[in-house]
Short mmCIF file of C-alpha atoms in Angstrom, two decimals:
data_model
loop_
_atom_site.label_atom_id
_atom_site.label_comp_id
_atom_site.label_asym_id
_atom_site.label_seq_id
_atom_site.Cartn_x
_atom_site.Cartn_y
_atom_site.Cartn_z
CA UNK A 1 32.30 79.19 36.08
CA UNK A 2 31.44 75.51 36.08
CA UNK A 3 34.00 72.93 35.11
CA UNK A 4 36.98 74.87 36.47
CA UNK A 5 39.99 72.65 37.02
CA UNK A 6 41.02 72.20 40.63
CA UNK A 7 44.59 72.83 39.50
CA UNK A 8 43.70 76.29 38.19
CA UNK A 9 45.96 78.80 39.94
CA UNK A 10 45.36 82.55 39.72
CA UNK A 11 48.39 84.72 40.41
CA UNK A 12 47.50 88.04 42.04
CA UNK A 13 49.83 91.03 42.13
CA UNK A 14 50.03 93.29 45.17
CA UNK A 15 52.22 95.92 46.76
CA UNK A 16 54.02 94.72 49.90
CA UNK A 17 52.46 97.12 52.38
CA UNK A 18 50.20 95.71 55.07
CA UNK A 19 47.22 97.69 53.78
CA UNK A 20 47.78 96.50 50.20
CA UNK A 21 47.88 92.88 51.36
CA UNK A 22 44.73 93.28 53.44
CA UNK A 23 42.94 94.69 50.41
CA UNK A 24 44.23 91.94 48.14
CA UNK A 25 43.19 89.20 50.56
CA UNK A 26 39.75 90.78 50.79
CA UNK A 27 39.28 90.53 47.01
CA UNK A 28 40.52 86.92 47.04
CA UNK A 29 38.15 86.03 49.90
CA UNK A 30 35.23 87.41 47.88
CA UNK A 31 36.28 85.41 44.82
CA UNK A 32 36.76 82.21 46.81
CA UNK A 33 33.08 82.19 47.70
CA UNK A 34 32.20 82.35 44.02
CA UNK A 35 34.94 80.05 42.70
CA UNK A 36 35.86 77.57 45.46
CA UNK A 37 37.87 75.32 43.10
CA UNK A 38 40.33 78.05 42.09
CA UNK A 39 43.62 78.45 43.97
CA UNK A 40 45.28 81.83 44.48
CA UNK A 41 48.85 83.02 44.94
CA UNK A 42 49.73 86.57 45.98
CA UNK A 43 52.91 87.88 44.33
CA UNK A 44 54.19 90.98 46.13
CA UNK A 45 56.47 93.69 44.79
CA UNK A 46 57.52 97.27 45.47
CA UNK A 47 56.68 100.18 43.18
CA UNK A 48 58.43 103.44 42.34
CA UNK A 49 56.25 105.23 44.91
CA UNK A 50 57.36 102.72 47.56
CA UNK A 51 61.06 102.91 46.72
CA UNK A 52 61.53 106.68 46.39
CA UNK A 53 60.68 108.15 49.79
CA UNK A 54 63.00 111.15 49.91
CA UNK A 55 60.90 113.21 47.47
CA UNK A 56 57.29 114.36 47.50
CA UNK A 57 55.07 112.54 45.01
CA UNK A 58 54.75 115.44 42.50
CA UNK A 59 58.51 116.02 42.47
CA UNK A 60 59.30 112.44 41.45
CA UNK A 61 57.91 113.42 38.06
CA UNK A 62 56.74 110.00 36.93
CA UNK A 63 53.22 108.78 36.22
CA UNK A 64 51.80 105.55 37.65
CA UNK A 65 54.00 105.75 40.75
CA UNK A 66 52.19 102.96 42.56
CA UNK A 67 50.98 100.92 39.59
CA UNK A 68 53.66 100.66 36.88
CA UNK A 69 55.57 97.69 38.33
CA UNK A 70 52.32 95.80 38.91
CA UNK A 71 51.17 96.54 35.36
CA UNK A 72 54.52 95.35 33.98
CA UNK A 73 53.91 92.00 35.70
CA UNK A 74 50.43 91.88 34.14
CA UNK A 75 51.83 92.65 30.71
CA UNK A 76 54.51 89.96 31.00
CA UNK A 77 52.09 87.30 32.22
CA UNK A 78 53.64 87.12 35.69
CA UNK A 79 50.28 87.80 37.35
CA UNK A 80 46.65 87.51 36.24
CA UNK A 81 45.22 90.52 38.01
CA UNK A 82 46.32 93.16 40.51
CA UNK A 83 44.47 94.94 43.31
CA UNK A 84 44.81 98.71 43.63
CA UNK A 85 43.53 101.53 45.73
CA UNK A 86 41.61 103.11 42.88
CA UNK A 87 42.90 106.61 43.57
CA UNK A 88 46.38 105.37 42.56
CA UNK A 89 45.24 104.38 39.06
CA UNK A 90 45.78 106.92 36.25
CA UNK A 91 42.70 107.75 34.18
CA UNK A 92 44.38 106.28 31.08
CA UNK A 93 45.72 102.75 31.44
CA UNK A 94 48.47 101.08 29.38
CA UNK A 95 47.36 99.38 26.18
CA UNK A 96 45.89 95.96 26.90
CA UNK A 97 44.94 96.75 30.51
CA UNK A 98 41.46 97.29 31.98
CA UNK A 99 39.74 97.82 35.31
CA UNK A 100 37.81 94.57 35.53
CA UNK A 101 36.06 95.28 38.83
CA UNK A 102 35.31 98.17 41.16
CA UNK A 103 34.17 96.97 44.58
CA UNK A 104 31.73 98.76 46.84
CA UNK A 105 33.28 101.99 48.05
CA UNK A 106 34.38 102.47 51.63
CA UNK A 107 34.05 105.91 53.25
CA UNK A 108 35.85 108.28 50.82
CA UNK A 109 36.37 111.10 53.31
CA UNK A 110 39.66 112.22 54.85
CA UNK A 111 40.44 111.82 58.53
CA UNK A 112 42.64 113.66 61.02
CA UNK A 113 44.85 111.59 63.32
CA UNK A 114 46.51 113.53 66.12
CA UNK A 115 49.62 113.16 68.24
CA UNK A 116 48.68 112.05 71.75
CA UNK A 117 49.29 115.47 73.31
CA UNK A 118 46.75 117.09 70.97
CA UNK A 119 43.95 114.54 71.45
CA UNK A 120 40.52 116.14 71.59
CA UNK A 121 41.45 118.90 69.15
CA UNK A 122 40.22 119.41 65.58
CA UNK A 123 41.72 121.19 62.59
CA UNK A 124 39.95 124.37 63.70
CA UNK A 125 41.00 124.20 67.36
CA UNK A 126 44.66 123.17 67.00
CA UNK A 127 47.08 125.86 68.23
CA UNK A 128 48.50 128.32 65.71
CA UNK A 129 51.63 126.96 64.03
CA UNK A 130 50.71 123.29 64.54
CA UNK A 131 52.31 121.09 61.87
CA UNK A 132 50.02 118.83 59.86
CA UNK A 133 51.56 116.10 57.71
CA UNK A 134 50.28 115.09 54.30
CA UNK A 135 51.80 113.99 50.99
CA UNK A 136 48.81 115.27 49.01
CA UNK A 137 48.74 118.60 47.14
CA UNK A 138 44.95 118.39 47.22
CA UNK A 139 44.91 118.30 51.02
CA UNK A 140 47.70 120.88 51.35
CA UNK A 141 45.89 123.46 49.22
CA UNK A 142 42.57 123.03 51.01
CA UNK A 143 44.19 123.11 54.45
CA UNK A 144 46.07 126.29 53.53
CA UNK A 145 42.83 127.89 52.32
CA UNK A 146 40.60 126.91 55.24
CA UNK A 147 43.10 126.71 58.13
CA UNK A 148 45.85 129.30 57.58
CA UNK A 149 46.83 129.01 61.25
CA UNK A 150 48.27 125.55 60.52
CA UNK A 151 51.61 124.65 58.89
CA UNK A 152 51.44 121.89 56.29
CA UNK A 153 54.49 119.64 55.92
CA UNK A 154 55.14 116.74 53.53
CA UNK A 155 55.17 113.24 55.03
CA UNK A 156 55.89 110.08 53.04
CA UNK A 157 55.72 106.34 53.64
CA UNK A 158 53.01 103.73 53.93
CA UNK A 159 50.26 104.04 56.52
CA UNK A 160 52.27 102.29 59.24
CA UNK A 161 55.30 104.52 58.61
CA UNK A 162 53.35 107.77 58.70
CA UNK A 163 51.63 106.85 61.95
CA UNK A 164 55.01 105.88 63.44
CA UNK A 165 56.41 109.31 62.47
CA UNK A 166 53.42 110.97 64.12
CA UNK A 167 53.78 108.96 67.34
CA UNK A 168 57.57 109.14 67.63
CA UNK A 169 59.14 110.83 70.65
CA UNK A 170 59.80 114.45 69.77
CA UNK A 171 57.61 114.26 66.64
CA UNK A 172 57.18 117.62 64.96
CA UNK A 173 53.71 116.65 63.75
CA UNK A 174 50.62 117.67 65.67
CA UNK A 175 48.59 115.50 63.32
CA UNK A 176 48.40 113.90 59.90
CA UNK A 177 45.56 113.73 57.40
CA UNK A 178 44.88 110.31 55.90
CA UNK A 179 42.15 108.52 53.99
CA UNK A 180 39.49 107.27 56.39
CA UNK A 181 39.09 104.09 54.30
CA UNK A 182 42.68 102.95 54.88
CA UNK A 183 42.40 103.38 58.63
CA UNK A 184 39.16 101.37 58.71
CA UNK A 185 40.65 98.57 56.60
CA UNK A 186 43.63 98.35 58.94
CA UNK A 187 41.37 98.24 61.98
CA UNK A 188 42.66 101.58 63.27
CA UNK A 189 39.37 103.46 63.25
CA UNK A 190 39.82 104.39 66.91
CA UNK A 191 42.85 106.50 65.94
CA UNK A 192 40.60 108.93 64.05
CA UNK A 193 40.18 112.23 65.92
CA UNK A 194 38.12 113.98 63.24
CA UNK A 195 36.36 112.74 60.12
CA UNK A 196 36.65 115.63 57.70
CA UNK A 197 33.42 116.28 55.84
CA UNK A 198 33.45 117.06 52.09
CA UNK A 199 31.97 120.46 52.90
CA UNK A 200 35.40 121.22 54.39
CA UNK A 201 37.84 119.15 52.31
CA UNK A 202 36.89 117.45 49.05
CA UNK A 203 38.45 114.03 48.52
CA UNK A 204 40.63 112.50 45.80
CA UNK A 205 39.23 110.93 42.65
CA UNK A 206 38.54 107.25 43.42
CA UNK A 207 39.37 107.54 47.12
CA UNK A 208 37.92 104.74 49.26
CA UNK A 209 37.34 102.33 46.36
CA UNK A 210 39.25 99.19 45.37
CA UNK A 211 39.95 98.40 41.71
CA UNK A 212 41.01 95.11 40.18
CA UNK A 213 43.10 95.56 37.02
CA UNK A 214 43.57 92.77 34.51
CA UNK A 215 44.34 92.22 30.83
CA UNK A 216 41.49 93.62 28.78
CA UNK A 217 41.14 90.45 26.67
CA UNK A 218 41.30 87.91 29.51
CA UNK A 219 37.70 86.69 29.38
CA UNK A 220 38.13 84.13 32.17
CA UNK A 221 39.37 86.72 34.67
CA UNK A 222 36.85 89.34 33.52
CA UNK A 223 34.03 86.86 34.04
CA UNK A 224 35.26 86.14 37.58
CA UNK A 225 35.58 89.82 38.40
CA UNK A 226 32.16 90.79 37.05
CA UNK A 227 30.51 89.35 40.18
CA UNK A 228 32.45 91.77 42.40
CA UNK A 229 31.34 94.96 40.65
CA UNK A 230 29.24 97.47 42.55
CA UNK A 231 27.38 99.61 40.05
CA UNK A 232 26.65 102.57 42.34
CA UNK A 233 30.37 102.88 43.01
CA UNK A 234 31.20 102.39 39.34
CA UNK A 235 28.94 105.29 38.35
CA UNK A 236 30.46 107.61 40.94
CA UNK A 237 34.01 106.56 40.11
CA UNK A 238 33.46 106.97 36.37
CA UNK A 239 32.17 110.52 36.65
CA UNK A 240 35.15 111.39 38.89
CA UNK A 241 37.72 109.83 36.55
CA UNK A 242 36.15 111.50 33.53
CA UNK A 243 36.37 114.85 35.33
CA UNK A 244 40.05 114.32 36.15
CA UNK A 245 40.90 112.96 32.71
CA UNK A 246 39.42 116.02 30.99
CA UNK A 247 41.40 118.34 33.26
CA UNK A 248 44.55 116.28 32.75
CA UNK A 249 45.32 116.40 36.46
CA UNK A 250 46.67 113.93 39.00
CA UNK A 251 49.35 114.13 41.63
CA UNK A 252 50.83 117.13 39.82
CA UNK A 253 48.03 119.58 40.71
CA UNK A 254 45.49 120.10 43.51
CA UNK A 255 42.27 118.58 42.12
CA UNK A 256 39.45 117.10 44.20
CA UNK A 257 35.86 115.90 43.98
CA UNK A 258 32.82 114.80 45.94
CA UNK A 259 30.16 112.62 44.33
CA UNK A 260 26.83 111.37 45.53
CA UNK A 261 24.26 109.00 44.10
CA UNK A 262 21.00 109.92 45.79
CA UNK A 263 17.87 107.87 45.31
CA UNK A 264 14.32 108.25 46.50
CA UNK A 265 12.91 105.67 48.88
CA UNK A 266 11.32 102.71 47.06
CA UNK A 267 12.18 104.25 43.71
CA UNK A 268 14.57 103.48 40.86
CA UNK A 269 15.12 107.19 40.25
CA UNK A 270 18.63 108.33 41.19
CA UNK A 271 20.43 111.61 40.95
CA UNK A 272 24.19 111.50 40.37
CA UNK A 273 25.86 114.68 41.57
CA UNK A 274 29.51 115.74 41.38
CA UNK A 275 31.34 118.65 42.92
CA UNK A 276 34.79 119.36 41.53
CA UNK A 277 37.46 121.95 42.18
CA UNK A 278 41.04 122.98 41.47
CA UNK A 279 43.28 125.21 43.58
CA UNK A 280 46.55 127.05 43.49
CA UNK A 281 49.21 125.48 45.70
CA UNK A 282 48.67 128.07 48.43
CA UNK A 283 44.91 127.55 48.27
CA UNK A 284 44.20 131.22 47.68
CA UNK A 285 42.76 130.62 44.21
CA UNK A 286 39.85 128.21 43.93
CA UNK A 287 37.68 127.28 40.95
CA UNK A 288 34.74 125.12 41.97
CA UNK A 289 31.41 123.98 40.52
CA UNK A 290 28.91 121.13 40.69
CA UNK A 291 26.58 119.40 38.24
CA UNK A 292 24.25 116.43 38.16
CA UNK A 293 22.37 113.93 36.05
CA UNK A 294 19.34 111.71 36.61
CA UNK A 295 19.71 107.94 36.28
CA UNK A 296 17.22 105.14 36.71
CA UNK A 297 18.84 102.12 38.31
CA UNK A 298 17.41 98.90 39.67
CA UNK A 299 19.12 98.54 43.04
CA UNK A 300 19.52 94.88 43.96
CA UNK A 301 22.23 92.74 45.47
CA UNK A 302 23.27 89.29 44.38
CA UNK A 303 23.41 86.93 47.33
CA UNK A 304 26.66 85.11 46.62
CA UNK A 305 25.73 82.08 48.72
CA UNK A 306 22.43 81.17 47.10
CA UNK A 307 22.00 83.45 44.10
CA UNK A 308 18.93 85.21 45.48
CA UNK A 309 18.47 88.90 44.83
CA UNK A 310 17.78 91.04 47.89
CA UNK A 311 17.19 94.80 48.23
CA UNK A 312 20.35 96.85 48.51
CA UNK A 313 20.98 98.52 51.82
CA UNK A 314 22.02 102.15 52.08
CA UNK A 315 25.32 102.96 53.74
CA UNK A 316 25.77 105.49 56.50
CA UNK A 317 28.38 107.22 54.36
CA UNK A 318 25.83 107.87 51.61
CA UNK A 319 23.50 109.49 54.16
CA UNK A 320 26.31 111.60 55.62
CA UNK A 321 27.41 112.87 52.24
CA UNK A 322 23.82 113.51 51.16
CA UNK A 323 23.41 115.91 54.04
CA UNK A 324 26.59 117.73 53.05
CA UNK A 325 25.67 118.39 49.41
CA UNK A 326 23.25 120.66 47.59
CA UNK A 327 21.44 118.45 45.04
CA UNK A 328 20.02 119.76 41.74
CA UNK A 329 17.53 117.92 39.47
CA UNK A 330 17.30 117.05 35.78
CA UNK A 331 15.02 114.72 33.82
CA UNK A 332 17.15 112.45 31.64
CA UNK A 333 16.58 108.77 32.42
CA UNK A 334 18.74 105.72 31.78
CA UNK A 335 17.76 102.15 32.65
CA UNK A 336 20.04 99.29 33.61
CA UNK A 337 20.07 96.11 35.67
CA UNK A 338 22.50 95.84 38.54
CA UNK A 339 24.09 92.95 40.42
CA UNK A 340 25.50 93.62 43.85
CA UNK A 341 27.37 91.49 46.32
CA UNK A 342 25.58 89.92 49.24
CA UNK A 343 25.65 91.53 52.69
CA UNK A 344 27.88 90.02 55.33
CA UNK A 345 26.28 87.22 57.38
CA UNK A 346 27.19 88.16 60.92
CA UNK A 347 25.49 87.53 64.24
CA UNK A 348 26.60 90.40 66.45
CA UNK A 349 25.98 88.46 69.70
CA UNK A 350 28.45 85.67 69.04
CA UNK A 351 31.97 85.59 70.41
CA UNK A 352 34.84 83.95 68.46
CA UNK A 353 33.82 80.37 67.72
CA UNK A 354 30.26 79.16 67.82
CA UNK A 355 30.94 76.86 70.78
CA UNK A 356 32.49 79.51 72.98
CA UNK A 357 32.33 78.43 76.61
CA UNK A 358 29.74 81.12 77.34
CA UNK A 359 27.49 80.19 74.42
CA UNK A 360 26.49 76.65 73.52
CA UNK A 361 24.05 76.55 70.63
CA UNK A 362 21.85 73.60 69.80
CA UNK A 363 22.05 72.41 66.19
CA UNK A 364 18.83 74.15 65.13
CA UNK A 365 20.02 77.47 66.47
CA UNK A 366 23.46 76.93 64.94
CA UNK A 367 21.96 76.48 61.47
CA UNK A 368 19.60 79.41 61.97
CA UNK A 369 22.58 81.66 62.68
CA UNK A 370 24.82 80.50 59.87
CA UNK A 371 22.30 79.45 57.23
CA UNK A 372 23.78 78.24 53.96
CA UNK A 373 27.31 78.83 55.27
CA UNK A 374 26.91 75.84 57.58
CA UNK A 375 26.76 73.50 54.57
CA UNK A 376 30.23 74.72 53.53
CA UNK A 377 31.72 73.96 56.94
CA UNK A 378 34.09 70.96 56.70
CA UNK A 379 32.84 69.80 60.10
CA UNK A 380 29.09 70.02 59.38
CA UNK A 381 28.69 66.26 58.79
CA UNK A 382 30.77 65.47 61.87
CA UNK A 383 28.66 67.78 64.02
CA UNK A 384 25.34 66.43 62.81
CA UNK A 385 26.43 62.81 63.31
CA UNK A 386 27.75 63.53 66.80
CA UNK A 387 24.52 65.30 67.70
CA UNK A 388 22.43 62.28 66.64
CA UNK A 389 24.61 59.79 68.55
CA UNK A 390 24.53 61.89 71.68
CA UNK A 391 20.78 62.38 71.39
CA UNK A 392 20.22 58.61 71.39
CA UNK A 393 22.70 57.81 74.18
CA UNK A 394 21.69 60.66 76.48
CA UNK A 395 17.95 61.04 76.06
CA UNK A 396 17.81 63.52 78.89
CA UNK A 397 19.50 66.26 76.85
CA UNK A 398 17.43 65.80 73.71
CA UNK A 399 17.40 68.57 71.11
CA UNK A 400 19.10 71.01 73.42
CA UNK A 401 22.46 69.22 73.11
CA UNK A 402 25.14 70.50 70.76
CA UNK A 403 28.59 68.90 70.41
CA UNK A 404 31.67 71.04 70.83
CA UNK A 405 32.22 72.79 67.50
CA UNK A 406 35.85 72.80 66.23
CA UNK A 407 35.29 76.32 64.91
CA UNK A 408 35.96 77.48 68.45
CA UNK A 409 39.63 76.86 67.65
CA UNK A 410 39.66 78.86 64.41
CA UNK A 411 41.85 81.97 64.50
CA UNK A 412 39.75 85.09 64.12
CA UNK A 413 42.47 86.65 62.00
CA UNK A 414 43.98 90.12 61.87
CA UNK A 415 42.98 91.00 58.30
CA UNK A 416 40.20 93.37 59.17
CA UNK A 417 38.51 93.22 55.77
CA UNK A 418 38.24 89.43 56.13
CA UNK A 419 34.72 88.02 55.88
CA UNK A 420 34.31 86.00 59.08
CA UNK A 421 30.85 84.64 59.93
CA UNK A 422 31.60 84.56 63.64
CA UNK A 423 33.17 87.94 64.36
CA UNK A 424 32.23 91.23 62.74
CA UNK A 425 34.73 93.90 61.70
CA UNK A 426 33.55 96.06 64.60
CA UNK A 427 34.24 93.23 67.06
CA UNK A 428 37.70 92.72 65.60
CA UNK A 429 38.53 96.39 66.03
CA UNK A 430 37.15 96.42 69.58
CA UNK A 431 39.05 93.30 70.64
CA UNK A 432 42.28 94.54 69.12
CA UNK A 433 42.01 97.79 71.04
CA UNK A 434 41.48 95.88 74.29
CA UNK A 435 43.73 92.84 73.98
CA UNK A 436 45.86 93.16 70.86
CA UNK A 437 43.75 90.42 69.24
CA UNK A 438 45.08 87.50 71.27
CA UNK A 439 44.69 84.12 69.67
CA UNK A 440 41.95 82.15 71.48
CA UNK A 441 44.14 79.01 71.51
CA UNK A 442 47.77 79.98 71.94
CA UNK A 443 47.26 83.30 73.67
CA UNK A 444 49.83 84.82 71.32
CA UNK A 445 49.47 88.11 69.49
CA UNK A 446 50.75 86.64 66.23
CA UNK A 447 48.54 84.00 64.72
CA UNK A 448 50.67 81.28 63.20
CA UNK A 449 49.43 78.37 61.10
CA UNK A 450 51.32 75.85 63.22
CA UNK A 451 49.33 76.99 66.25
CA UNK A 452 46.07 76.28 64.41
CA UNK A 453 45.93 72.94 62.56
CA UNK A 454 42.30 73.71 61.63
CA UNK A 455 43.14 76.96 59.85
CA UNK A 456 43.61 75.39 56.43
CA UNK A 457 40.17 73.76 56.67
CA UNK A 458 38.31 76.96 57.53
CA UNK A 459 36.07 77.83 54.56
CA UNK A 460 35.79 81.46 55.62
CA UNK A 461 39.46 82.52 55.66
CA UNK A 462 41.22 83.55 52.47
CA UNK A 463 43.79 80.88 51.63
CA UNK A 464 46.56 82.11 49.38
CA UNK A 465 50.33 81.74 49.34
CA UNK A 466 52.20 85.03 49.60
CA UNK A 467 55.37 85.06 47.47
CA UNK A 468 57.91 87.65 46.36
CA UNK A 469 57.42 88.35 42.68
CA UNK A 470 60.39 87.17 40.61
CA UNK A 471 60.70 89.35 37.54
CA UNK A 472 63.57 87.23 36.19
CA UNK A 473 61.45 84.13 35.62
CA UNK A 474 61.04 83.39 31.93
CA UNK A 475 57.37 83.46 30.99
CA UNK A 476 55.44 83.37 27.77
CA UNK A 477 54.09 86.89 27.40
CA UNK A 478 50.33 86.87 26.74
CA UNK A 479 48.83 88.46 23.67
CA UNK A 480 47.44 91.91 24.40
CA UNK A 481 44.74 93.79 22.52
CA UNK A 482 44.22 97.52 22.15
CA UNK A 483 40.53 97.80 22.95
CA UNK A 484 40.81 101.09 24.82
CA UNK A 485 37.99 102.50 22.69
CA UNK A 486 35.64 100.08 24.43
CA UNK A 487 36.72 101.15 27.92
CA UNK A 488 35.40 104.04 30.00
CA UNK A 489 38.35 105.86 31.57
CA UNK A 490 40.00 102.43 31.70
CA UNK A 491 36.91 100.70 33.13
CA UNK A 492 35.52 97.56 31.48
CA UNK A 493 31.73 97.54 31.10
CA UNK A 494 30.20 94.19 31.97
CA UNK A 495 27.01 93.03 30.26
CA UNK A 496 24.75 93.75 33.22
CA UNK A 497 25.27 97.50 32.85
CA UNK A 498 23.83 99.39 29.89
CA UNK A 499 26.35 101.22 27.75
CA UNK A 500 24.24 104.37 27.92
CA UNK A 501 24.69 104.47 31.71
CA UNK A 502 28.46 104.62 31.49
CA UNK A 503 28.27 107.09 28.62
CA UNK A 504 26.10 109.42 30.72
CA UNK A 505 28.48 109.22 33.69
CA UNK A 506 31.49 109.91 31.48
CA UNK A 507 29.72 112.85 29.85
CA UNK A 508 28.79 114.38 33.21
CA UNK A 509 32.38 114.43 34.44
CA UNK A 510 33.58 115.78 31.10
CA UNK A 511 31.12 118.67 31.02
CA UNK A 512 31.89 119.74 34.60
CA UNK A 513 35.62 119.79 33.80
CA UNK A 514 34.94 121.81 30.65
CA UNK A 515 33.02 124.35 32.73
CA UNK A 516 35.96 124.71 35.14
CA UNK A 517 38.31 125.05 32.20
CA UNK A 518 36.17 127.91 30.89
CA UNK A 519 36.68 129.61 34.27
CA UNK A 520 40.48 129.32 34.07
CA UNK A 521 41.17 125.94 35.70
CA UNK A 522 43.98 124.97 33.32
CA UNK A 523 45.85 128.19 34.00
CA UNK A 524 45.65 127.59 37.75
CA UNK A 525 46.87 124.01 37.32
CA UNK A 526 49.71 125.06 35.04
CA UNK A 527 50.93 127.61 37.59
CA UNK A 528 50.84 124.92 40.28
CA UNK A 529 52.86 122.51 38.12
CA UNK A 530 55.44 125.19 37.26
CA UNK A 531 55.82 126.04 40.94
CA UNK A 532 56.38 122.38 41.81
CA UNK A 533 59.02 121.91 39.11
CA UNK A 534 60.83 125.10 40.11
CA UNK A 535 61.24 123.70 43.63
CA UNK A 536 62.35 120.24 42.49
#
């Protein structure tokens, strides 16, 4: 990526919802660390799924409800890549499009959020006749099967809208079921009353993962995105998408999965397992099975700041799901090299700003805490010079003196996926719950640029203009190529992953779907689709 022009501007497409923008800014923040000379613009737009809110998703009867408008902008050259919740992406993409990156997966499980008067309850303990809101056939069928004492009702709108409907005076909803990942990304984890394990409700294909879609022949963008890929997530996502693609399902039928990549301690041996199922709309008919395949993967992370490889850490979600699944074993081995993103550099003891009034760090301690990040700070030279001058003029303070760091005036930010070296995501959530995330300078809830002249200099905050996409602008449409044969359920394979690895993942999902088909899955799905259309 050397030699990139400082005038290079990447246009990024995004839906207008708050969650979509948080996710898009997160991807941009990751890329800014790798490509600091590239500028970004976020072009927002609404999609069919955003505009049509008076019908349930299956009844709208159109594919790519949340992606088509974004993909049209990609095709026309209006944007260079778009950020999606991966579960919204169909298993077959339009010609010329590709998934250029799949980032590390957040918790894929579902979560129950309750109306205040039902707090402390769970799905099992809610009173008979309690109304649960969801727009998902997958959730509806499983709720009907496992909790027949509940009434399931359709609820539409973005995350903010659905929570507002739940909390409204006189709300008919006792609770709503949402993706846990979305709540975490919005900083609303404390609203979760029950995390629903996959032993109870299987999750949607791709749930919890972010995908970056681009033109399949755009080598510059693909090269940028390759550094964001998380191979464990890619393997799990690919087996899920292959399963769904073989079944031919989507929003039009209740289909769900649970995948797990389990590895032995200090070993490259991994076992990729998938559970998959289909249901009738009322949940009374279920066809379910699981299968697995052995992979050998080298698990390393690429430290974005200095290029060093460090051992990958295991997430709590992986451990939780491991305990919920029955794992089989097979002996086929596949070898590949993996690059992973670096872990966040966060010191949990620090408050916003490294020169908070309660904590004054000397320069040595400051650099110990922030490491290589300190060299990127626009004030690092100023701080070091001030420290030397003060040391000479006030010998009594010596090495223990540290000048007041301007970072104490940086806004912490309300984008909860933001990568801040001073405040962890957990601290952001905690402070928001207590104070509404007051700005440390102005004391206001809303953080405005004019209140923070240092904001634009902060190297840790994603800097990108947010504009409304103008579809009427005349642009030169880029040349597209049909290289779908080289993609894996729409996913581009970067050079650091062996082709045989993706082939094995795709085959595993395919063979599990074929097994369900042999047990009558297509007939169950067809009945569900006919029932939906008869009610439309």
